[in-house]
Short mmCIF file of C-alpha atoms in Angstrom, two decimals:
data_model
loop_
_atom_site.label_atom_id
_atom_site.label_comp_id
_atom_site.label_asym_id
_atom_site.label_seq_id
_atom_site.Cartn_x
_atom_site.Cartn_y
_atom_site.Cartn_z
CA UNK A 1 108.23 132.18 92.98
CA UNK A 2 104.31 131.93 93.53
CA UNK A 3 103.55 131.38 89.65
CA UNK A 4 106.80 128.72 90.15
CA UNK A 5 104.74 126.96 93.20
CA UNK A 6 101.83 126.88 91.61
CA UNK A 7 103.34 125.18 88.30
CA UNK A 8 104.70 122.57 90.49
CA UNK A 9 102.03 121.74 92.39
CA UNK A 10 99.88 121.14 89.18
CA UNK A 11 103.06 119.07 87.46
CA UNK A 12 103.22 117.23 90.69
CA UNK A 13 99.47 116.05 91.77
CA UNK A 14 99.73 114.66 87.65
CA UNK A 15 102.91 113.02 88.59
CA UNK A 16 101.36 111.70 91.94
CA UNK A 17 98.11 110.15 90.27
CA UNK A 18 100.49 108.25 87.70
CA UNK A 19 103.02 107.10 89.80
CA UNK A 20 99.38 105.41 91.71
CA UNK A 21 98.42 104.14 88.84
CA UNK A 22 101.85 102.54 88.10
CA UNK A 23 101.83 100.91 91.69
CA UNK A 24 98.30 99.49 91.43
CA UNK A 25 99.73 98.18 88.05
CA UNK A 26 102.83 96.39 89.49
CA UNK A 27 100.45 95.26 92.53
CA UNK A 28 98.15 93.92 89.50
CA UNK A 29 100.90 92.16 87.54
CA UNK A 30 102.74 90.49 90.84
CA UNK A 31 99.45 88.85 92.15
CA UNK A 32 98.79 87.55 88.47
CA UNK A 33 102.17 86.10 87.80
CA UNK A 34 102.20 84.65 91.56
CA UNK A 35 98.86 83.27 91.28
CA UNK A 36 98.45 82.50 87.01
CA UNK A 37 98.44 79.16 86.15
CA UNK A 38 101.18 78.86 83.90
CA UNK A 39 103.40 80.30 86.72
CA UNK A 40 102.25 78.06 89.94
CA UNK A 41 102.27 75.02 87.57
CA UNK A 42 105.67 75.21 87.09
CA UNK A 43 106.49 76.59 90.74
CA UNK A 44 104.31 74.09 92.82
CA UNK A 45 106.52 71.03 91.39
CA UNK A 46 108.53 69.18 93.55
CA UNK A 47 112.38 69.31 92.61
CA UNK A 48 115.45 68.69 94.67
CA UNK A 49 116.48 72.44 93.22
CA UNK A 50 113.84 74.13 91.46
CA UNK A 51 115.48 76.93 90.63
CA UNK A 52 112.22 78.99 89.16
CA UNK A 53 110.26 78.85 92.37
CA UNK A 54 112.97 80.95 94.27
CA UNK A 55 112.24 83.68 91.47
CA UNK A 56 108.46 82.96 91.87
CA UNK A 57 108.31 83.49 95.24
CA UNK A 58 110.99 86.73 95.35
CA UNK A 59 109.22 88.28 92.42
CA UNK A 60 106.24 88.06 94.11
CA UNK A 61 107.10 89.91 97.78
CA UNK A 62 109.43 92.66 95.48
CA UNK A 63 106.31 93.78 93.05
CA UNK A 64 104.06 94.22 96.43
CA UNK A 65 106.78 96.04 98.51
CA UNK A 66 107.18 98.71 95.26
CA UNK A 67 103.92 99.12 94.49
CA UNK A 68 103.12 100.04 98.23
CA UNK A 69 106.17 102.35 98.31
CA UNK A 70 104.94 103.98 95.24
CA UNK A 71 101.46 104.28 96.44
CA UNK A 72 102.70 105.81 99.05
CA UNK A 73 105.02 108.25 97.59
CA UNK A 74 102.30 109.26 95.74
CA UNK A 75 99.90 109.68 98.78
CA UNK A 76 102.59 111.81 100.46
CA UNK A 77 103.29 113.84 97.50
CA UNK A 78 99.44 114.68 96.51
CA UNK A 79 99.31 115.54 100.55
CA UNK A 80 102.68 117.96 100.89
CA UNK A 81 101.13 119.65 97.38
CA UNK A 82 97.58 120.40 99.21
CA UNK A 83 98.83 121.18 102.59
CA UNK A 84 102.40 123.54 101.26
CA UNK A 85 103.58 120.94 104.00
CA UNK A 86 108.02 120.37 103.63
CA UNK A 87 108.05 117.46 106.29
CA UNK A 88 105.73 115.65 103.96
CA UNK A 89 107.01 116.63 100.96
CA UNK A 90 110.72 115.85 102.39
CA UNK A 91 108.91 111.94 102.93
CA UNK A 92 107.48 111.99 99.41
CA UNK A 93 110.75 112.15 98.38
CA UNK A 94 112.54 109.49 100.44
CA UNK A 95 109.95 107.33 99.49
CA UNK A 96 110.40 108.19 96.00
CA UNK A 97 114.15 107.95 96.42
CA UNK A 98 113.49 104.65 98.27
CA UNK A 99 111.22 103.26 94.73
CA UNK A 100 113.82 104.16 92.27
CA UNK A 101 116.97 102.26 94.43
CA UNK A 102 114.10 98.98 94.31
CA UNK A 103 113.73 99.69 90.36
CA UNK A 104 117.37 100.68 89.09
CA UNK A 105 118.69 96.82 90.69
CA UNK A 106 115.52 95.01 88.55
CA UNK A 107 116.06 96.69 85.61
CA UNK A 108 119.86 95.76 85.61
CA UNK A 109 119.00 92.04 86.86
CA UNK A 110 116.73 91.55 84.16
CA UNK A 111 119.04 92.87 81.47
CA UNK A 112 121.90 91.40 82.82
CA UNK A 113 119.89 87.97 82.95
CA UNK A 114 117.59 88.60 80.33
CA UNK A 115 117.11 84.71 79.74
CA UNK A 116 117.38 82.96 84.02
CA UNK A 117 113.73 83.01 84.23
CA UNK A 118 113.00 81.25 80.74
CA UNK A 119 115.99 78.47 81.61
CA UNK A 120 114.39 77.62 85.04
CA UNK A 121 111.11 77.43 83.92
CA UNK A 122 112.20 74.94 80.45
CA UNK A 123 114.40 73.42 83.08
CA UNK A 124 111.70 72.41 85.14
CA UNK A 125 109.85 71.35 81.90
CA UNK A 126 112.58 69.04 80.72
CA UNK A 127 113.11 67.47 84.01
CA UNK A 128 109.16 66.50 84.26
CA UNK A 129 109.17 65.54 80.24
CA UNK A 130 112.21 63.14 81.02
CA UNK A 131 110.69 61.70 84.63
CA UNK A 132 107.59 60.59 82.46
CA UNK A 133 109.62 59.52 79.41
CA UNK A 134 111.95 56.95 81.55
CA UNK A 135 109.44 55.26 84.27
CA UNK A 136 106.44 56.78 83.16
CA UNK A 137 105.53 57.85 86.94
CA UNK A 138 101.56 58.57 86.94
CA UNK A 139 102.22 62.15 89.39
CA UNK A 140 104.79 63.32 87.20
CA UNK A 141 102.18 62.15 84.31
CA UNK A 142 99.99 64.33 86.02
CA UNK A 143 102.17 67.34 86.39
CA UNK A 144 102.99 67.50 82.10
CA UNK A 145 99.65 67.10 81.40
CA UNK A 146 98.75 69.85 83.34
CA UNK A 147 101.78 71.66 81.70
CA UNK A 148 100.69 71.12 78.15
CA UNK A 149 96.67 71.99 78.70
CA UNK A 150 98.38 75.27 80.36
CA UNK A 151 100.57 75.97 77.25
CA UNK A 152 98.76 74.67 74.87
CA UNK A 153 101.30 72.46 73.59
CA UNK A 154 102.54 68.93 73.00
CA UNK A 155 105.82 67.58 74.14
CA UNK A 156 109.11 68.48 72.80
CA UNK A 157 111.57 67.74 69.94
CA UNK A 158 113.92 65.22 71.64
CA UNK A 159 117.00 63.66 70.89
CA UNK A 160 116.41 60.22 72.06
CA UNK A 161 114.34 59.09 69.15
CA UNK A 162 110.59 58.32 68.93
CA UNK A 163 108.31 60.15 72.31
CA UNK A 164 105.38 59.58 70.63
CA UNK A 165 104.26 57.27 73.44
CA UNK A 166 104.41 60.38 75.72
CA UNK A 167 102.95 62.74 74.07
CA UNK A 168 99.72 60.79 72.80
CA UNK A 169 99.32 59.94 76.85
CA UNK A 170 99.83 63.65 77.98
CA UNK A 171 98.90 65.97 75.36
CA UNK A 172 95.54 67.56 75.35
CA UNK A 173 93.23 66.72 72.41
CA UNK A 174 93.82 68.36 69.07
CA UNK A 175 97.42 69.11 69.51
CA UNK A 176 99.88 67.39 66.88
CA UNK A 177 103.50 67.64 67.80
CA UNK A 178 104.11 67.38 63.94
CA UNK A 179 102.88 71.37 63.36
CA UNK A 180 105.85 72.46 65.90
CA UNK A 181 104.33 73.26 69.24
CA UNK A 182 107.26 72.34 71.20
CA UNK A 183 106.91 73.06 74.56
CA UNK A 184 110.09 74.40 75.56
CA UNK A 185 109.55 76.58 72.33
CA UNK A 186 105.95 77.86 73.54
CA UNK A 187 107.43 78.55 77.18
CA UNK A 188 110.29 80.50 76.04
CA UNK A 189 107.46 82.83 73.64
CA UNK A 190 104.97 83.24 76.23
CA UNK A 191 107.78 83.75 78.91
CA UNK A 192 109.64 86.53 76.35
CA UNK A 193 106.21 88.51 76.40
CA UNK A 194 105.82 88.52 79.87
CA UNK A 195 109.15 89.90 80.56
CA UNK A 196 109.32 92.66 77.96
CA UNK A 197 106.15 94.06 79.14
CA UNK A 198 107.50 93.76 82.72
CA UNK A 199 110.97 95.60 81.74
CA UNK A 200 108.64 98.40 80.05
CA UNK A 201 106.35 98.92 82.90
CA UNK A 202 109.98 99.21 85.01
CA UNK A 203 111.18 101.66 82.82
CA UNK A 204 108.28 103.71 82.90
CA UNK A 205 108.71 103.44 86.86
CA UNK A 206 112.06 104.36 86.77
CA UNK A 207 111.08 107.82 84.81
CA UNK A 208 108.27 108.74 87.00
CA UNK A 209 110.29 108.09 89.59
CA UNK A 210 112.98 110.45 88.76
CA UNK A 211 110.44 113.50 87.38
CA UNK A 212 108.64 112.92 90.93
CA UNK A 213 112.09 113.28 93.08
CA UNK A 214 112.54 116.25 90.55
CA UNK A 215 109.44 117.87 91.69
CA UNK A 216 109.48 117.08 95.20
CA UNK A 217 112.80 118.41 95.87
CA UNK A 218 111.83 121.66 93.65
CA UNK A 219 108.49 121.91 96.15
CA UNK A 220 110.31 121.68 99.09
CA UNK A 221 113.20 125.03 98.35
CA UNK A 222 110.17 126.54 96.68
CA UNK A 223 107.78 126.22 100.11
CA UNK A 224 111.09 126.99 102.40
CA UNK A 225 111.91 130.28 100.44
CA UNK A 226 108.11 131.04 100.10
CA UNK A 227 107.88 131.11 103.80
CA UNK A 228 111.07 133.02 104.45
CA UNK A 229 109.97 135.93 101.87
CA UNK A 230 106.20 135.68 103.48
CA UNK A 231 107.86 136.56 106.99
CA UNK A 232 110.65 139.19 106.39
CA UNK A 233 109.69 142.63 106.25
CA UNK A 234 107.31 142.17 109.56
CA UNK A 235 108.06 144.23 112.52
CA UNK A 236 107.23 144.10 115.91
CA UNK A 237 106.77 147.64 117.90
CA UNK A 238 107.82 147.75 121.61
#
């Protein structure tokens, strides 16, 4: 049962240190994506329904609130394995528990709406692109300039005819809308990117996760049996 322990509690302060890692990670990536440019640019403009800035903004507040609850599973769990301790090993694994019921529901919203974020986002785009195109209002001017020195593109392939009038007014020098850098084309790529290496670093969550509840649960029989062996077989003469 001792050799058991001690194989745990190795497994266990690994587990802990990654499980940090992956929180300071998530932290990482939800302050960059809040606070990038290509993200606020398309966030801080003024729509009647922007649907991407609701996803900005929740995005945000979930990647903090997981990576603190996995930081702190993993505090908890490094603690219980130093100290033999089952009240802190029983909250390393409610706070573990707690992590993989935030990751299980992102993982299925992102599969099961594998393409929301890239619509609002090109949404946003088109409604700027067509502002500009019909009154040629200098803010919203502003705003898809800013857009295509961001993305590094120029405009978009439209079905009302010539744009070129737009685009030689708002794209940033050196781009040619002949070569193909649409817009909502370089959006949807970056966007794509961005995603699949957020789904990865969810699914690597979701594993550590589960080996971590695995271990703490194993830690906690395995310190309650440990200390029931340790005290039978002591007597007290009278």
């Amino acid at each position: 049962l001792r050799c058991g322990m001690r194989s745990t509690k190795c497994q266990l302060l690994v587990t802990s240190l990654c499980v940090m890692l992956l929180g300071l990670s998530i932290a990482t990536l939800s302050t960059v994506t809040h606070y990038g440019l290509h993200f606020t640019l398309i966030s801080n403009i003024s729509l009647h329904s922007n649907a991407y800035r609701v996803i900005h903004h929740t995005a945000f507040y979930f990647g903090i609130c997981l990576s603190m609850t996995l930081i702190l599973a993993a505090l908890l769990s490094s603690a219980a394995t130093v100290r033999e301790s089952q009240c802190l090993t029983a909250m390393g694994f409610f706070c573990f528990a707690l992590a993989f019921c935030g990751l299980i529901p992102a993982a299925c919203w992102r599969y099961t709406h594998s393409t929301e974020v890239e619509d609002s986002m090109m949404d946003v785009y088109d409604f700027v692109y067509e502002e500009v195109r019909r009154n040629t209002s200098s803010f919203r001017r502003h705003e898809l300039t800013a857009i295509h020195e961001a993305f590094l593109c120029c405009g978009k392939h439209s079905p009302f005819g010539d744009t070129t009038n737009v685009e030689n007014k708002t794209c940033p020098p050196g781009q040619v809308h002949d070569e193909g850098q649409d817009c909502l084309r370089e959006i949807q790529d970056f966007l794509k990117k961005h995603m699949d290496f957020v789904f990865s670093l969810l699914g690597v969550a979701i594993g550590f996760t589960v080996y971590g509840m695995i271990l703490t649960s194993f830690l906690w029989f395995s310190i309650h049996f440990s200390s029931n062996l340790y005290r039978k077989g002591k007597y007290i003469l009278r």
